[in-house]
Short mmCIF file of C-alpha atoms in Angstrom, two decimals:
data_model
loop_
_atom_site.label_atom_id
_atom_site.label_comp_id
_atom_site.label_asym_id
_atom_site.label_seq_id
_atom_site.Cartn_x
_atom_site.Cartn_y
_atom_site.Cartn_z
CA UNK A 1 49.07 24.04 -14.72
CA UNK A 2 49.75 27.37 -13.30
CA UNK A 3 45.75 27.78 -12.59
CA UNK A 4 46.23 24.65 -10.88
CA UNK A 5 48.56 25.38 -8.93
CA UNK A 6 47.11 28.77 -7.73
CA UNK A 7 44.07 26.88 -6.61
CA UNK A 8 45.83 24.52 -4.35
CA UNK A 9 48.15 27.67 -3.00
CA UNK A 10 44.77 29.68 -2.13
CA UNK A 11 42.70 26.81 -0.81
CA UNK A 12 45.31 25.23 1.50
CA UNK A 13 44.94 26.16 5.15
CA UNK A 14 48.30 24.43 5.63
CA UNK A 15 49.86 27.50 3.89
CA UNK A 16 49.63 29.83 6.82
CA UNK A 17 52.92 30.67 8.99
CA UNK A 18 52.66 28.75 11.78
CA UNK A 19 55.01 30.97 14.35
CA UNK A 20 53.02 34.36 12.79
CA UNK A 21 49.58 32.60 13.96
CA UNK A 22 50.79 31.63 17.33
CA UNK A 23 52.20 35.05 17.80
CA UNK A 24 49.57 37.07 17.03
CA UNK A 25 46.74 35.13 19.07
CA UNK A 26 48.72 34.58 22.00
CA UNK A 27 49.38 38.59 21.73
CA UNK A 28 45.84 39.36 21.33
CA UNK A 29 44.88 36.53 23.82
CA UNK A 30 47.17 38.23 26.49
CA UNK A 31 45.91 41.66 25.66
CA UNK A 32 42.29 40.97 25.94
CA UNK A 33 42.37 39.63 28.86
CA UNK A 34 44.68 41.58 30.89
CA UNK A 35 41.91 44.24 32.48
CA UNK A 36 40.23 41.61 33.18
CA UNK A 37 39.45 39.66 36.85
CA UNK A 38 40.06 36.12 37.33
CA UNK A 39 36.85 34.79 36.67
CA UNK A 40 36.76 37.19 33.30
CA UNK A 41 40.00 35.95 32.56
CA UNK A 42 38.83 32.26 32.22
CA UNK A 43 35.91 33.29 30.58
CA UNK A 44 37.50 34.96 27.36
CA UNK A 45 40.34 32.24 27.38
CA UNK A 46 37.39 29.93 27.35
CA UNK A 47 35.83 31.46 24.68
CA UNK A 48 38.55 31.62 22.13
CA UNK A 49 39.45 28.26 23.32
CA UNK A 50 35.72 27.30 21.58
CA UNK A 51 36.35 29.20 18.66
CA UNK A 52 39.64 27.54 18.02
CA UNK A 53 37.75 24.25 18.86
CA UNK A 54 35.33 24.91 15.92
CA UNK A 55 37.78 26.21 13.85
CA UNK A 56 39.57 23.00 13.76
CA UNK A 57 37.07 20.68 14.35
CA UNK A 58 35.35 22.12 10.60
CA UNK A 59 38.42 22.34 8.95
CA UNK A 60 39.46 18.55 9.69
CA UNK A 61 36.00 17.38 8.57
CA UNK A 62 36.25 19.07 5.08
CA UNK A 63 40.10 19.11 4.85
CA UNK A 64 39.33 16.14 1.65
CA UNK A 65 36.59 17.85 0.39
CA UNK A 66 39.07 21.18 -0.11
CA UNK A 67 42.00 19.87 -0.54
CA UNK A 68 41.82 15.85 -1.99
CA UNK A 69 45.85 15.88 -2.11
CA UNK A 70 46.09 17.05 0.84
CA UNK A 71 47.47 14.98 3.75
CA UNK A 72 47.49 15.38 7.18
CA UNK A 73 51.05 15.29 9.11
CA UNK A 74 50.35 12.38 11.09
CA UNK A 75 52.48 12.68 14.10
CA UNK A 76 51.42 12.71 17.79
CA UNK A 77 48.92 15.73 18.58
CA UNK A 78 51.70 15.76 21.80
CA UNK A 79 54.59 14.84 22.75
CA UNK A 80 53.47 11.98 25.23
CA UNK A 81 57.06 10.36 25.82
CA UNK A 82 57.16 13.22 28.44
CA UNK A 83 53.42 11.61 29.97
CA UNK A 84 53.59 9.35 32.73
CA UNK A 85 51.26 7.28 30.64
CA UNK A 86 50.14 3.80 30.00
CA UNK A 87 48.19 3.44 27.06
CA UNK A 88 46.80 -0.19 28.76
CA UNK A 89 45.28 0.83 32.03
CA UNK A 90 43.94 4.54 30.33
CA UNK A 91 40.93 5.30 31.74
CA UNK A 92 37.64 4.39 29.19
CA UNK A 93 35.35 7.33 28.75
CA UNK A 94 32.35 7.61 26.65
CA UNK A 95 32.74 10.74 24.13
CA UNK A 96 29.25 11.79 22.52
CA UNK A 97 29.66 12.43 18.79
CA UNK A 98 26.78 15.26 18.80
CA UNK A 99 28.57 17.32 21.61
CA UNK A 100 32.17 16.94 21.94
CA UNK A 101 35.26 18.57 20.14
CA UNK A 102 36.10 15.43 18.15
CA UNK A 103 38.74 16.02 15.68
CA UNK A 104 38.49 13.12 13.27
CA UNK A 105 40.40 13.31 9.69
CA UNK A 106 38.48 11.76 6.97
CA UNK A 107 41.15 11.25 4.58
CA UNK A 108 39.94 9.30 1.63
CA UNK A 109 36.80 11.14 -0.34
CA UNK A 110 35.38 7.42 -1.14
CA UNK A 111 35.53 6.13 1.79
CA UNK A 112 33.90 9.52 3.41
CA UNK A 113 30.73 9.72 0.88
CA UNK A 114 30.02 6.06 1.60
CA UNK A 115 29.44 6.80 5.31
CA UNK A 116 27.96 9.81 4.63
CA UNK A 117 25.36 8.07 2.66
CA UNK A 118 24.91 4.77 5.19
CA UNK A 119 24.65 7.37 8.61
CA UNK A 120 22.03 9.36 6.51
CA UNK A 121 19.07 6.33 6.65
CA UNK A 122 21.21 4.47 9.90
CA UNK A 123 22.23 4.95 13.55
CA UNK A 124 25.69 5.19 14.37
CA UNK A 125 27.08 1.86 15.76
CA UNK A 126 30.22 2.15 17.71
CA UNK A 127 32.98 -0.80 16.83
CA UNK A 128 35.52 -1.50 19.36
CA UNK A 129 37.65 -3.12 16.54
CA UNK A 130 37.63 -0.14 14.41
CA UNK A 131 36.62 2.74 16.35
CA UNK A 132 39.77 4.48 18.69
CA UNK A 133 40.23 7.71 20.11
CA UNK A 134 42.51 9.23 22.91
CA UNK A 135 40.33 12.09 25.12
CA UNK A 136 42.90 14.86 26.27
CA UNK A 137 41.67 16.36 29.23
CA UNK A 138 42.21 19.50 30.95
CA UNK A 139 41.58 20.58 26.82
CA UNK A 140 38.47 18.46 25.86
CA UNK A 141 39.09 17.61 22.59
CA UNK A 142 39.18 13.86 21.42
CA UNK A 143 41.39 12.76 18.46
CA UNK A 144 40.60 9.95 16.89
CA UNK A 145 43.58 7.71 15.87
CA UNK A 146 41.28 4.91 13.90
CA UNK A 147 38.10 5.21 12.09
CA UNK A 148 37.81 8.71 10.79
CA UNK A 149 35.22 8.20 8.04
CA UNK A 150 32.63 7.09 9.88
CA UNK A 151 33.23 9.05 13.36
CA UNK A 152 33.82 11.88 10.88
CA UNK A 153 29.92 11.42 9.36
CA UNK A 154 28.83 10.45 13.24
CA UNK A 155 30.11 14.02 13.52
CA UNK A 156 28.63 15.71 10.94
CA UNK A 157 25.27 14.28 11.83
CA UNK A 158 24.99 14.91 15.49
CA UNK A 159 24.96 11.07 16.34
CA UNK A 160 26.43 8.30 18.05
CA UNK A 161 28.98 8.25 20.74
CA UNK A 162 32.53 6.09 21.16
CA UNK A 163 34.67 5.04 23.56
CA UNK A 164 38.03 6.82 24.14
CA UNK A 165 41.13 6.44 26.07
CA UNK A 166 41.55 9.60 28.60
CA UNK A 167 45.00 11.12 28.57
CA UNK A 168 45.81 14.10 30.73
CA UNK A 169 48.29 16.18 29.42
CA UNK A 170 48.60 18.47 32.78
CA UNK A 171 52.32 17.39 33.27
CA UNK A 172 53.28 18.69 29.78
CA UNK A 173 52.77 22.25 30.86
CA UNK A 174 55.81 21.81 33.16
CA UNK A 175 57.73 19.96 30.94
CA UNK A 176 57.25 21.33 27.03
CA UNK A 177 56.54 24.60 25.45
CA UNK A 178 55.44 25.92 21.61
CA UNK A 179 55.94 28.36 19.24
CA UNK A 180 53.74 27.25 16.98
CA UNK A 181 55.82 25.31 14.38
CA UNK A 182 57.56 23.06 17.26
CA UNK A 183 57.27 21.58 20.79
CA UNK A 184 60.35 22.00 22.55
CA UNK A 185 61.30 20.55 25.78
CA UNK A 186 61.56 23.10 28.96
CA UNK A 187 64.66 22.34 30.44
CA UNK A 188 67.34 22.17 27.47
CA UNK A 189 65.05 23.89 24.33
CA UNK A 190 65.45 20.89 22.10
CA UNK A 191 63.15 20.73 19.42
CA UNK A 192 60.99 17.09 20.45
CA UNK A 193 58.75 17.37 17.19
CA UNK A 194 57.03 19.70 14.77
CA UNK A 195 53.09 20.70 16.08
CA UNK A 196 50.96 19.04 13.44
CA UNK A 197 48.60 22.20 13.43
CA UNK A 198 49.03 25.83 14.55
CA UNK A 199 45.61 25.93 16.18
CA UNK A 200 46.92 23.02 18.60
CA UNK A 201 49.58 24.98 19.59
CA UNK A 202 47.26 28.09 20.57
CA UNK A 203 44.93 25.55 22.88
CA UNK A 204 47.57 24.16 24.46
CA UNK A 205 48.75 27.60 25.32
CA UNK A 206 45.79 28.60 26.37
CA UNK A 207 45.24 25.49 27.84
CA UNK A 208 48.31 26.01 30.32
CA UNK A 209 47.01 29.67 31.06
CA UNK A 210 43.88 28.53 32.42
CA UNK A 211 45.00 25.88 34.62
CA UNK A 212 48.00 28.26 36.48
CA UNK A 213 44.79 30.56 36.42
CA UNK A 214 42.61 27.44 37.97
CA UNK A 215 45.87 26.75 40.86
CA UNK A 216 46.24 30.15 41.89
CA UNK B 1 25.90 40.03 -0.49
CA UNK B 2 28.37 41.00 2.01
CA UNK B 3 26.84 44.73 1.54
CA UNK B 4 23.20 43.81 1.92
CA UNK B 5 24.10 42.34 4.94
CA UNK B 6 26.49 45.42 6.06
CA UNK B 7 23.23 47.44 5.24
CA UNK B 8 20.52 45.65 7.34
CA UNK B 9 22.84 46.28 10.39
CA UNK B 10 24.34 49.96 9.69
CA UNK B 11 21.10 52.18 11.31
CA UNK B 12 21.87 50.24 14.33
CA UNK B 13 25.66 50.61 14.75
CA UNK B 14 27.02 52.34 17.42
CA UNK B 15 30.09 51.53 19.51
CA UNK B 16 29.08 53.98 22.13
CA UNK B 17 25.65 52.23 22.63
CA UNK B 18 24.64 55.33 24.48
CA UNK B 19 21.05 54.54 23.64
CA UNK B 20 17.23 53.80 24.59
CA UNK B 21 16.84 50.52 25.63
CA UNK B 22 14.31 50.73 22.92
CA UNK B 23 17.08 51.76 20.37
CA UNK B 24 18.91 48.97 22.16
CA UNK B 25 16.60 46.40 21.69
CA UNK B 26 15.89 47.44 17.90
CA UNK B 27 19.58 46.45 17.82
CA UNK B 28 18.91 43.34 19.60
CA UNK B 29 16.06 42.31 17.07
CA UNK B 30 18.41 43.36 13.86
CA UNK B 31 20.94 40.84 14.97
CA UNK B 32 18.20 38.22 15.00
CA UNK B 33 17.23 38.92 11.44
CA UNK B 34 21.20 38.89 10.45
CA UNK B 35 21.45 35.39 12.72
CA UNK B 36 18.61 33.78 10.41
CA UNK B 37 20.29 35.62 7.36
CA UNK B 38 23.43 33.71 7.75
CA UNK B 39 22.01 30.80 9.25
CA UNK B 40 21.20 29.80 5.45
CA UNK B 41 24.57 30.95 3.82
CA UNK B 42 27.00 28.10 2.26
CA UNK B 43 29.92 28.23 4.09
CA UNK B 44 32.96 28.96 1.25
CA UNK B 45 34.66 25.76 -0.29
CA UNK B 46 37.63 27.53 -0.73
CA UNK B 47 40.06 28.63 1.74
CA UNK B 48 40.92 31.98 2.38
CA UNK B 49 42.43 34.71 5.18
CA UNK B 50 41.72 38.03 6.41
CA UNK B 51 42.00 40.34 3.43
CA UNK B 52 43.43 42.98 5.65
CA UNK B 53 46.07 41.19 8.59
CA UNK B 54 46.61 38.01 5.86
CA UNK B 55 46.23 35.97 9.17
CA UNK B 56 43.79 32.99 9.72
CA UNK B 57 44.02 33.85 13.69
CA UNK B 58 42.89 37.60 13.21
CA UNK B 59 38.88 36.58 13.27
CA UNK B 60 39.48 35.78 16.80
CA UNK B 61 39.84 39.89 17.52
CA UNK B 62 36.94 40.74 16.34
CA UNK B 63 34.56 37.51 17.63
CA UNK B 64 35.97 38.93 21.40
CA UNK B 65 34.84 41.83 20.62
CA UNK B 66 31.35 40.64 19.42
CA UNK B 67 31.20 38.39 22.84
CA UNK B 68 32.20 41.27 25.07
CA UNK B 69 30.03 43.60 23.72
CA UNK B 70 26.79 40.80 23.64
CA UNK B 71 27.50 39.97 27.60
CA UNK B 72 26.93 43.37 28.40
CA UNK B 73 24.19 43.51 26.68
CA UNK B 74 25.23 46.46 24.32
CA UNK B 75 23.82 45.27 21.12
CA UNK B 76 24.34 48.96 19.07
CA UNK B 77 27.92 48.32 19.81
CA UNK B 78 27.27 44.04 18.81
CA UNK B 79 26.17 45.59 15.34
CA UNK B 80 29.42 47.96 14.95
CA UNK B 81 31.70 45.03 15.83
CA UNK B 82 29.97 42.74 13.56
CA UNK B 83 30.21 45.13 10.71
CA UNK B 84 33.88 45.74 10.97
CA UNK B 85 34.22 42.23 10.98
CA UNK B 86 32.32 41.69 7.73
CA UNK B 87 34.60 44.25 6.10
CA UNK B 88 37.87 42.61 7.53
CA UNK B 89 37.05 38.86 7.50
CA UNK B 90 36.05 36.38 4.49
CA UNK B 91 32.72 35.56 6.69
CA UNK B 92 31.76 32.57 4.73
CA UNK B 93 35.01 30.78 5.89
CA UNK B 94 33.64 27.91 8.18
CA UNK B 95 35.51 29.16 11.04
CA UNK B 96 34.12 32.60 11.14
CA UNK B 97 30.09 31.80 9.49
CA UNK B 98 29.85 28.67 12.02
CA UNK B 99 31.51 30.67 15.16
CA UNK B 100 29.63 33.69 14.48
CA UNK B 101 26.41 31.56 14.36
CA UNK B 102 27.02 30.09 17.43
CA UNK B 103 27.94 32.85 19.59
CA UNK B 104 24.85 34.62 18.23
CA UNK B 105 22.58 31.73 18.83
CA UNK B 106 23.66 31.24 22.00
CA UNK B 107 24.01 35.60 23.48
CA UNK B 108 20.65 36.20 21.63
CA UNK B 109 18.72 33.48 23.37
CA UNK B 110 19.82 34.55 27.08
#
């Protein structure tokens, strides 16, 4: 039991402190690029943007291989009530599955294998019944809100695309801030909702710093 | 197999870099070998942090450094920021092996 228990503590990435993360890579962030010009400034933020990208994008695909009990926190990546957004006349883009930052969670190990196994002898076949995703542009990652498994193996074998609603998230960066366990609104510093993963709150930080970078 | 890899790169590292370019690109072709070497490691199954900062985040320090030190072209100095990552970082985390692949991959084939 206790053996058990030490295995899920030491294999959970979950068990990181969220405000400790964001603190110390927003430090470093600001440090390594501060001797830097404009144009080198973008550069490194865009570079640790990609890492954080991978980091993520890895994790999420073998999050039920890891961790089988583990569950994602399935609230909004954002906090889109602040979004002048309607979900009905989004924008359609095509995301392709081989090149893209698609964050898909697979989170049933059946379900996973079994598309493993199918997209290993067939193409990828987008569904517009099954298949949904929201694009967030100015970051460039796409989450995927319905058909994980199979995006998820898309993903893991460099094939296929899908269709995704674009959402620009350029107005949050006036209106909400992080600290790496919460998004708060600007104005008042009420708590809106708890950021499902540290590593979103970091790209969303740096997210903001290149676009006032970008403006100026 | 952390030190065998610590040990392929070690006669080239040197933060300075003030080297020949043709010390400079024996550093160069090291890297390549290491890039191949750790194209065919498994990347870990279990999760772990930095031994030393017990962050997740703290691989990002020394990948910038890599980056910075591969856009300039100063590959001695590549190899001496690669092995003080291998002694600070689990490298066979998924973040760090596939990151570290890619950024090679992609600096060594400019």
């Amino acid at each position: 039991m206790f053996e058990k228990l030490l295995r899920k503590k030491n294999t959970d990435v979950s068990d990181v402190a969220p405000k400790r993360e964001f603190h110390f890579a927003l430090g470093f962030i600001k440090k390594a690029i501060e001797d830097e010009d404009r144009e080198g400034k973008i550069e490194i933020l865009s570079f640790v943007e990609k890492l954080l990208k991978e980091d993520l994008r890895s994790d999420m695909l073998t999050k039920i291989i890891y961790n089988p009990d583990n569950m994602l926190n399935r609230n909004s990546w954002f906090p889109q009530q602040y979004l002048n957004y309607d979900s009905s006349s989004a924008q359609i883009i095509e995301v392709d599955l081989s090149t893209a930052c698609v964050i898909a969670y697979p989170w049933n190990s059946r379900r996973y294998e079994k598309m493993i196994k199918i997209l290993a002898r067939e193409d990828f076949k987008y569904d517009k019944t099954n298949h949904f995703a929201e694009y967030y542009v100015p970051l460039d990652i796409c989450f995927i809100t319905n058909g994980h498994h199979s995006i998820a193996a898309g993903c893991g074998y460099k094939k296929g695309s899908i269709k995704a609603k674009q959402v620009d998230i350029t107005p949050l960066f006036e209106k909400i801030y992080t600290d790496g366990q919460s998004w708060y609104e600007c104005g008042t510093g009420k708590k809106v909702f708890d950021v499902p993963d540290f590593r979103i709150a970091i790209l969303f930080e740096i997210a903001r710093m290149k676009y006032k970078l970008q403006i100026n | 197999m952390i030190k065998k890899l610590i040990s392929r790169l070690e006669p080239f590292d040197d933060w300075v870099n003030n080297t020949s370019e043709e010390e400079n690109l024996a550093a160069k072709d090291a890297l390549k070998e290491f890039l191949w070497q750790i194209k065919g490691l498994k990347p870990s199954s279990e999760y772990a942090k930095s031994s030393i900062t017990q962050l997740h985040t703290s691989y990002i320090l020394h990948l910038v450094a890599v980056k910075k030190a591969l856009a300039q072209k100063k590959y001695t100095r590549a190899c001496n920021e690669i092995i003080t990552l291998l002694n600070k970082e689990p490298l066979v985390q998924p973040r760090i092996l596939n990151n570290l692949i890619n950024l090679l991959a992609e600096e060594l084939n400019k």
